[in-house]
């Protein structure tokens, strides 16, 4: 099935502007116009009541696809800290309340790991991407980047939990990486690259 002319449009079902910046960069070489929900003039509230990143990504993409008639993608992501039983996990955006600053959330997580040695501070960012096509079919891809929770916030780039998430190889936080460096190794970069292959097939058919 080929998607012609006007329909070479992909709507990304996210209200998170920082995610959207990373996504635009990763998908810039696709032969399609990638628009945010806002740019597409779509405003839907999605209740993210799934229990996994993948379920929530599908919920978001399907909710917007109903209103769109074009390819819709969504991202559900978060930080899993092993020592805290996988918290904040799928509740990453809602942890301590949606409106609480990341200064406070990040400090709280560091405080909860007080006295825990580096080897036991293991964590990962996980990202599930869902793609819903105009014929109703759904594709998903999930990826993670492994790291550890540092002892202090570092770096000014990125967003959310980036200042406390450190990479084993470099001991840099993901907030100390440039956006393109982060996209190379990140959960979001990896999951989107997998989906991109499927999108190319559909767009170039
Ligand atoms: P949408 O649902 O509208 O896309 P959201 O911010 O609510 O936006 P999620 O429900 O997927 O998105 O929550 C993801 C949260 O996980 C996000 O708000 C950050 O706190 C955290 N997170 C995800 N990816 C991250 C990254 O690359 N760097 C830092 N924090 C990240």
mmCIF file of N, CA, C and O in Angstrom, residues 103-172:
data_model
loop_
_atom_site.group_PDB
_atom_site.id
_atom_site.type_symbol
_atom_site.label_atom_id
_atom_site.label_comp_id
_atom_site.label_asym_id
_atom_site.label_seq_id
_atom_site.Cartn_x
_atom_site.Cartn_y
_atom_site.Cartn_z
ATOM 1 N N UNK A 103 14.068 19.033 39.416
ATOM 2 C CA UNK A 103 15.041 19.285 40.492
ATOM 3 C C UNK A 103 14.639 18.464 41.717
ATOM 4 O O UNK A 103 15.437 17.743 42.295
ATOM 5 N N UNK A 104 13.354 18.582 42.064
ATOM 6 C CA UNK A 104 12.841 17.912 43.271
ATOM 7 C C UNK A 104 12.747 16.403 43.060
ATOM 8 O O UNK A 104 13.163 15.619 43.920
ATOM 9 N N UNK A 105 12.248 15.980 41.908
ATOM 10 C CA UNK A 105 12.127 14.533 41.650
ATOM 11 C C UNK A 105 13.507 13.882 41.659
ATOM 12 O O UNK A 105 13.715 12.811 42.244
ATOM 13 N N UNK A 106 14.465 14.528 40.989
ATOM 14 C CA UNK A 106 15.808 13.948 40.885
ATOM 15 C C UNK A 106 16.492 13.901 42.249
ATOM 16 O O UNK A 106 17.152 12.921 42.591
ATOM 17 N N UNK A 107 16.321 14.951 43.026
ATOM 18 C CA UNK A 107 16.923 14.976 44.364
ATOM 19 C C UNK A 107 16.307 13.871 45.219
ATOM 20 O O UNK A 107 17.003 13.160 45.946
ATOM 21 N N UNK A 108 14.997 13.699 45.111
ATOM 22 C CA UNK A 108 14.309 12.670 45.883
ATOM 23 C C UNK A 108 14.839 11.275 45.543
ATOM 24 O O UNK A 108 15.074 10.450 46.443
ATOM 25 N N UNK A 109 15.063 11.004 44.270
ATOM 26 C CA UNK A 109 15.553 9.672 43.878
ATOM 27 C C UNK A 109 16.975 9.454 44.402
ATOM 28 O O UNK A 109 17.306 8.366 44.880
ATOM 29 N N UNK A 110 17.807 10.489 44.321
ATOM 30 C CA UNK A 110 19.170 10.368 44.862
ATOM 31 C C UNK A 110 19.110 10.117 46.374
ATOM 32 O O UNK A 110 19.801 9.248 46.900
ATOM 33 N N UNK A 111 18.243 10.840 47.062
ATOM 34 C CA UNK A 111 18.092 10.646 48.512
ATOM 35 C C UNK A 111 17.659 9.217 48.841
ATOM 36 O O UNK A 111 18.120 8.622 49.811
ATOM 37 N N UNK A 112 16.764 8.664 48.023
ATOM 38 C CA UNK A 112 16.280 7.303 48.297
ATOM 39 C C UNK A 112 17.369 6.252 48.087
ATOM 40 O O UNK A 112 17.206 5.109 48.513
ATOM 41 N N UNK A 113 18.448 6.637 47.397
ATOM 42 C CA UNK A 113 19.550 5.686 47.168
ATOM 43 C C UNK A 113 20.739 5.974 48.089
ATOM 44 O O UNK A 113 21.843 5.474 47.859
ATOM 45 N N UNK A 114 20.497 6.752 49.123
ATOM 46 C CA UNK A 114 21.593 7.108 50.022
ATOM 47 C C UNK A 114 22.281 5.852 50.573
ATOM 48 O O UNK A 114 21.611 4.913 51.000
ATOM 49 N N UNK A 115 23.597 5.823 50.505
ATOM 50 C CA UNK A 115 24.362 4.701 51.050
ATOM 51 C C UNK A 115 24.463 3.508 50.108
ATOM 52 O O UNK A 115 25.124 2.525 50.426
ATOM 53 N N UNK A 116 23.824 3.581 48.944
ATOM 54 C CA UNK A 116 23.864 2.459 47.987
ATOM 55 C C UNK A 116 25.089 2.619 47.081
ATOM 56 O O UNK A 116 25.306 3.693 46.513
ATOM 57 N N UNK A 117 25.899 1.545 46.979
ATOM 58 C CA UNK A 117 27.126 1.624 46.171
ATOM 59 C C UNK A 117 26.796 1.657 44.676
ATOM 60 O O UNK A 117 25.731 1.209 44.244
ATOM 61 N N UNK A 118 27.749 2.146 43.900
ATOM 62 C CA UNK A 118 27.547 2.355 42.464
ATOM 63 C C UNK A 118 27.026 1.101 41.753
ATOM 64 O O UNK A 118 26.085 1.172 40.959
ATOM 65 N N UNK A 119 27.613 -0.054 42.058
ATOM 66 C CA UNK A 119 27.238 -1.307 41.376
ATOM 67 C C UNK A 119 25.770 -1.655 41.603
ATOM 68 O O UNK A 119 25.183 -2.427 40.847
ATOM 69 N N UNK A 120 25.180 -1.130 42.682
ATOM 70 C CA UNK A 120 23.780 -1.447 42.990
ATOM 71 C C UNK A 120 22.835 -0.313 42.631
ATOM 72 O O UNK A 120 21.670 -0.328 43.015
ATOM 73 N N UNK A 121 23.355 0.659 41.899
ATOM 74 C CA UNK A 121 22.518 1.804 41.490
ATOM 75 C C UNK A 121 22.062 1.654 40.039
ATOM 76 O O UNK A 121 21.732 2.623 39.364
ATOM 77 N N UNK A 122 22.019 0.428 39.563
ATOM 78 C CA UNK A 122 21.695 0.163 38.152
ATOM 79 C C UNK A 122 20.295 0.657 37.771
ATOM 80 O O UNK A 122 19.353 0.561 38.549
ATOM 81 N N UNK A 123 20.221 1.182 36.561
ATOM 82 C CA UNK A 123 18.964 1.757 36.078
ATOM 83 C C UNK A 123 18.966 1.714 34.563
ATOM 84 O O UNK A 123 20.009 1.465 33.939
ATOM 85 N N UNK A 124 17.799 1.927 33.984
ATOM 86 C CA UNK A 124 17.731 2.023 32.522
ATOM 87 C C UNK A 124 16.599 2.959 32.121
ATOM 88 O O UNK A 124 15.604 3.061 32.830
ATOM 89 N N UNK A 125 16.816 3.641 31.008
ATOM 90 C CA UNK A 125 15.734 4.351 30.346
ATOM 91 C C UNK A 125 15.139 3.379 29.336
ATOM 92 O O UNK A 125 15.875 2.728 28.577
ATOM 93 N N UNK A 126 13.819 3.297 29.311
ATOM 94 C CA UNK A 126 13.121 2.420 28.370
ATOM 95 C C UNK A 126 12.202 3.285 27.501
ATOM 96 O O UNK A 126 11.606 4.249 27.995
ATOM 97 N N UNK A 127 12.102 2.921 26.240
ATOM 98 C CA UNK A 127 11.196 3.647 25.344
ATOM 99 C C UNK A 127 10.459 2.652 24.453
ATOM 100 O O UNK A 127 11.080 1.810 23.805
ATOM 101 N N UNK A 128 9.140 2.746 24.467
ATOM 102 C CA UNK A 128 8.325 1.984 23.514
ATOM 103 C C UNK A 128 7.740 2.971 22.510
ATOM 104 O O UNK A 128 7.216 4.014 22.896
ATOM 105 N N UNK A 129 7.882 2.640 21.247
ATOM 106 C CA UNK A 129 7.277 3.438 20.185
ATOM 107 C C UNK A 129 6.176 2.597 19.554
ATOM 108 O O UNK A 129 6.381 1.420 19.273
ATOM 109 N N UNK A 130 5.014 3.216 19.353
ATOM 110 C CA UNK A 130 3.937 2.537 18.624
ATOM 111 C C UNK A 130 3.644 3.328 17.356
ATOM 112 O O UNK A 130 3.662 4.561 17.365
ATOM 113 N N UNK A 131 3.406 2.610 16.270
ATOM 114 C CA UNK A 131 3.000 3.233 15.006
ATOM 115 C C UNK A 131 1.650 2.648 14.626
ATOM 116 O O UNK A 131 1.489 1.428 14.592
ATOM 117 N N UNK A 132 0.682 3.531 14.366
ATOM 118 C CA UNK A 132 -0.623 3.082 13.877
ATOM 119 C C UNK A 132 -0.772 3.589 12.442
ATOM 120 O O UNK A 132 -0.585 4.778 12.171
ATOM 121 N N UNK A 133 -1.050 2.677 11.539
ATOM 122 C CA UNK A 133 -1.161 3.007 10.109
ATOM 123 C C UNK A 133 -2.629 3.255 9.739
ATOM 124 O O UNK A 133 -3.524 2.803 10.451
ATOM 125 N N UNK A 134 -2.868 3.970 8.625
ATOM 126 C CA UNK A 134 -4.260 4.293 8.251
ATOM 127 C C UNK A 134 -5.152 3.057 8.088
ATOM 128 O O UNK A 134 -6.361 3.149 8.254
ATOM 129 N N UNK A 135 -4.564 1.897 7.793
ATOM 130 C CA UNK A 135 -5.404 0.691 7.678
ATOM 131 C C UNK A 135 -5.657 0.040 9.043
ATOM 132 O O UNK A 135 -6.231 -1.040 9.115
ATOM 133 N N UNK A 136 -5.194 0.698 10.103
ATOM 134 C CA UNK A 136 -5.467 0.199 11.450
ATOM 135 C C UNK A 136 -4.393 -0.721 12.007
ATOM 136 O O UNK A 136 -4.431 -1.082 13.185
ATOM 137 N N UNK A 137 -3.418 -1.109 11.170
ATOM 138 C CA UNK A 137 -2.390 -2.009 11.683
ATOM 139 C C UNK A 137 -1.437 -1.265 12.622
ATOM 140 O O UNK A 137 -1.268 -0.039 12.532
ATOM 141 N N UNK A 138 -0.846 -2.028 13.532
ATOM 142 C CA UNK A 138 -0.001 -1.448 14.581
ATOM 143 C C UNK A 138 1.361 -2.123 14.580
ATOM 144 O O UNK A 138 1.456 -3.341 14.459
ATOM 145 N N UNK A 139 2.413 -1.332 14.684
ATOM 146 C CA UNK A 139 3.767 -1.870 14.857
ATOM 147 C C UNK A 139 4.349 -1.243 16.118
ATOM 148 O O UNK A 139 4.091 -0.067 16.393
ATOM 149 N N UNK A 140 5.159 -2.009 16.845
ATOM 150 C CA UNK A 140 5.806 -1.426 18.021
ATOM 151 C C UNK A 140 7.278 -1.797 18.055
ATOM 152 O O UNK A 140 7.697 -2.790 17.449
ATOM 153 N N UNK A 141 8.054 -0.997 18.760
ATOM 154 C CA UNK A 141 9.463 -1.307 19.010
ATOM 155 C C UNK A 141 9.814 -0.771 20.386
ATOM 156 O O UNK A 141 9.390 0.326 20.757
ATOM 157 N N UNK A 142 10.556 -1.566 21.144
ATOM 158 C CA UNK A 142 10.959 -1.146 22.496
ATOM 159 C C UNK A 142 12.471 -1.290 22.625
ATOM 160 O O UNK A 142 13.046 -2.267 22.152
ATOM 161 N N UNK A 143 13.097 -0.301 23.253
ATOM 162 C CA UNK A 143 14.546 -0.356 23.452
ATOM 163 C C UNK A 143 14.912 0.305 24.780
ATOM 164 O O UNK A 143 14.120 1.064 25.343
ATOM 165 N N UNK A 144 16.110 -0.007 25.248
ATOM 166 C CA UNK A 144 16.560 0.540 26.529
ATOM 167 C C UNK A 144 18.019 0.951 26.446
ATOM 168 O O UNK A 144 18.758 0.492 25.569
ATOM 169 N N UNK A 145 18.417 1.841 27.344
ATOM 170 C CA UNK A 145 19.837 2.144 27.524
ATOM 171 C C UNK A 145 20.149 1.924 29.006
ATOM 172 O O UNK A 145 19.423 2.398 29.882
ATOM 173 N N UNK A 146 21.213 1.152 29.270
ATOM 174 C CA UNK A 146 21.571 0.803 30.650
ATOM 175 C C UNK A 146 22.508 1.853 31.238
ATOM 176 O O UNK A 146 23.362 2.400 30.539
ATOM 177 N N UNK A 147 22.358 2.090 32.526
ATOM 178 C CA UNK A 147 23.241 3.036 33.205
ATOM 179 C C UNK A 147 23.091 2.908 34.708
ATOM 180 O O UNK A 147 22.651 1.876 35.202
ATOM 181 N N UNK A 148 23.465 3.968 35.419
ATOM 182 C CA UNK A 148 23.300 3.949 36.880
ATOM 183 C C UNK A 148 22.909 5.352 37.351
ATOM 184 O O UNK A 148 23.106 6.341 36.632
ATOM 185 N N UNK A 149 22.324 5.402 38.553
ATOM 186 C CA UNK A 149 21.938 6.689 39.129
ATOM 187 C C UNK A 149 23.147 7.265 39.868
ATOM 188 O O UNK A 149 23.707 6.618 40.756
ATOM 189 N N UNK A 150 23.543 8.460 39.452
ATOM 190 C CA UNK A 150 24.715 9.097 40.047
ATOM 191 C C UNK A 150 24.434 9.621 41.446
ATOM 192 O O UNK A 150 23.354 9.429 42.007
ATOM 193 N N UNK A 151 25.449 10.291 42.016
ATOM 194 C CA UNK A 151 25.329 10.812 43.380
ATOM 195 C C UNK A 151 24.937 12.289 43.382
ATOM 196 O O UNK A 151 24.684 12.862 44.425
ATOM 197 N N UNK A 152 24.928 12.894 42.200
ATOM 198 C CA UNK A 152 24.505 14.292 42.085
ATOM 199 C C UNK A 152 24.015 14.554 40.666
ATOM 200 O O UNK A 152 24.317 13.783 39.757
ATOM 201 N N UNK A 153 23.274 15.647 40.513
ATOM 202 C CA UNK A 153 22.820 16.038 39.174
ATOM 203 C C UNK A 153 23.973 16.667 38.412
ATOM 204 O O UNK A 153 24.708 17.470 38.964
ATOM 205 N N UNK A 154 24.098 16.276 37.168
ATOM 206 C CA UNK A 154 25.116 16.903 36.308
ATOM 207 C C UNK A 154 24.574 17.124 34.913
ATOM 208 O O UNK A 154 23.862 16.273 34.389
ATOM 209 N N UNK A 155 24.988 18.248 34.309
ATOM 210 C CA UNK A 155 24.640 18.519 32.912
ATOM 211 C C UNK A 155 23.395 19.388 32.779
ATOM 212 O O UNK A 155 22.535 19.410 33.659
ATOM 213 N N UNK A 156 23.339 20.083 31.665
ATOM 214 C CA UNK A 156 22.257 21.042 31.424
ATOM 215 C C UNK A 156 21.414 20.647 30.213
ATOM 216 O O UNK A 156 20.436 21.312 29.901
ATOM 217 N N UNK A 157 21.840 19.613 29.492
ATOM 218 C CA UNK A 157 21.105 19.240 28.271
ATOM 219 C C UNK A 157 19.982 18.263 28.604
ATOM 220 O O UNK A 157 19.819 17.841 29.736
ATOM 221 N N UNK A 158 19.241 17.887 27.573
ATOM 222 C CA UNK A 158 18.201 16.880 27.756
ATOM 223 C C UNK A 158 17.041 17.401 28.588
ATOM 224 O O UNK A 158 16.762 18.598 28.615
ATOM 225 N N UNK A 159 16.403 16.491 29.329
ATOM 226 C CA UNK A 159 15.223 16.859 30.120
ATOM 227 C C UNK A 159 14.990 15.778 31.176
ATOM 228 O O UNK A 159 15.726 14.784 31.240
ATOM 229 N N UNK A 160 13.977 15.991 31.975
ATOM 230 C CA UNK A 160 13.523 14.956 32.909
ATOM 231 C C UNK A 160 14.625 14.427 33.817
ATOM 232 O O UNK A 160 15.294 15.172 34.529
ATOM 233 N N UNK A 161 14.829 13.121 33.747
ATOM 234 C CA UNK A 161 15.787 12.456 34.635
ATOM 235 C C UNK A 161 17.207 12.419 34.072
ATOM 236 O O UNK A 161 18.089 11.792 34.673
ATOM 237 N N UNK A 162 17.453 13.052 32.946
ATOM 238 C CA UNK A 162 18.796 12.997 32.351
ATOM 239 C C UNK A 162 19.927 13.397 33.315
ATOM 240 O O UNK A 162 20.982 12.758 33.298
ATOM 241 N N UNK A 163 19.758 14.421 34.154
ATOM 242 C CA UNK A 163 20.897 14.824 35.007
ATOM 243 C C UNK A 163 21.342 13.781 36.040
ATOM 244 O O UNK A 163 22.445 13.886 36.575
ATOM 245 N N UNK A 164 20.509 12.778 36.335
ATOM 246 C CA UNK A 164 20.939 11.782 37.340
ATOM 247 C C UNK A 164 21.233 10.415 36.715
ATOM 248 O O UNK A 164 21.629 9.482 37.406
ATOM 249 N N UNK A 165 21.023 10.294 35.400
ATOM 250 C CA UNK A 165 21.247 9.004 34.731
ATOM 251 C C UNK A 165 22.616 9.009 34.062
ATOM 252 O O UNK A 165 22.860 9.774 33.138
ATOM 253 N N UNK A 166 23.523 8.152 34.541
ATOM 254 C CA UNK A 166 24.909 8.128 34.069
ATOM 255 C C UNK A 166 25.205 6.866 33.255
ATOM 256 O O UNK A 166 24.662 5.796 33.538
ATOM 257 N N UNK A 167 26.083 7.025 32.304
ATOM 258 C CA UNK A 167 26.497 5.893 31.461
ATOM 259 C C UNK A 167 27.740 5.233 32.045
ATOM 260 O O UNK A 167 28.655 5.918 32.510
ATOM 261 N N UNK A 168 27.773 3.910 32.000
ATOM 262 C CA UNK A 168 28.896 3.162 32.571
ATOM 263 C C UNK A 168 30.217 3.485 31.872
ATOM 264 O O UNK A 168 31.251 3.630 32.517
ATOM 265 N N UNK A 169 30.168 3.591 30.557
ATOM 266 C CA UNK A 169 31.406 3.719 29.769
ATOM 267 C C UNK A 169 32.132 5.021 30.053
ATOM 268 O O UNK A 169 33.360 5.057 30.141
ATOM 269 N N UNK A 170 31.366 6.111 30.165
ATOM 270 C CA UNK A 170 31.981 7.436 30.237
ATOM 271 C C UNK A 170 31.829 8.116 31.592
ATOM 272 O O UNK A 170 32.470 9.138 31.846
ATOM 273 N N UNK A 171 30.976 7.571 32.457
ATOM 274 C CA UNK A 171 30.605 8.263 33.701
ATOM 275 C C UNK A 171 30.057 9.671 33.455
ATOM 276 O O UNK A 171 30.154 10.535 34.320
ATOM 277 N N UNK A 172 29.487 9.869 32.284
ATOM 278 C CA UNK A 172 28.794 11.138 32.006
ATOM 279 C C UNK A 172 27.296 10.902 32.165
ATOM 280 O O UNK A 172 26.798 9.809 31.861
#
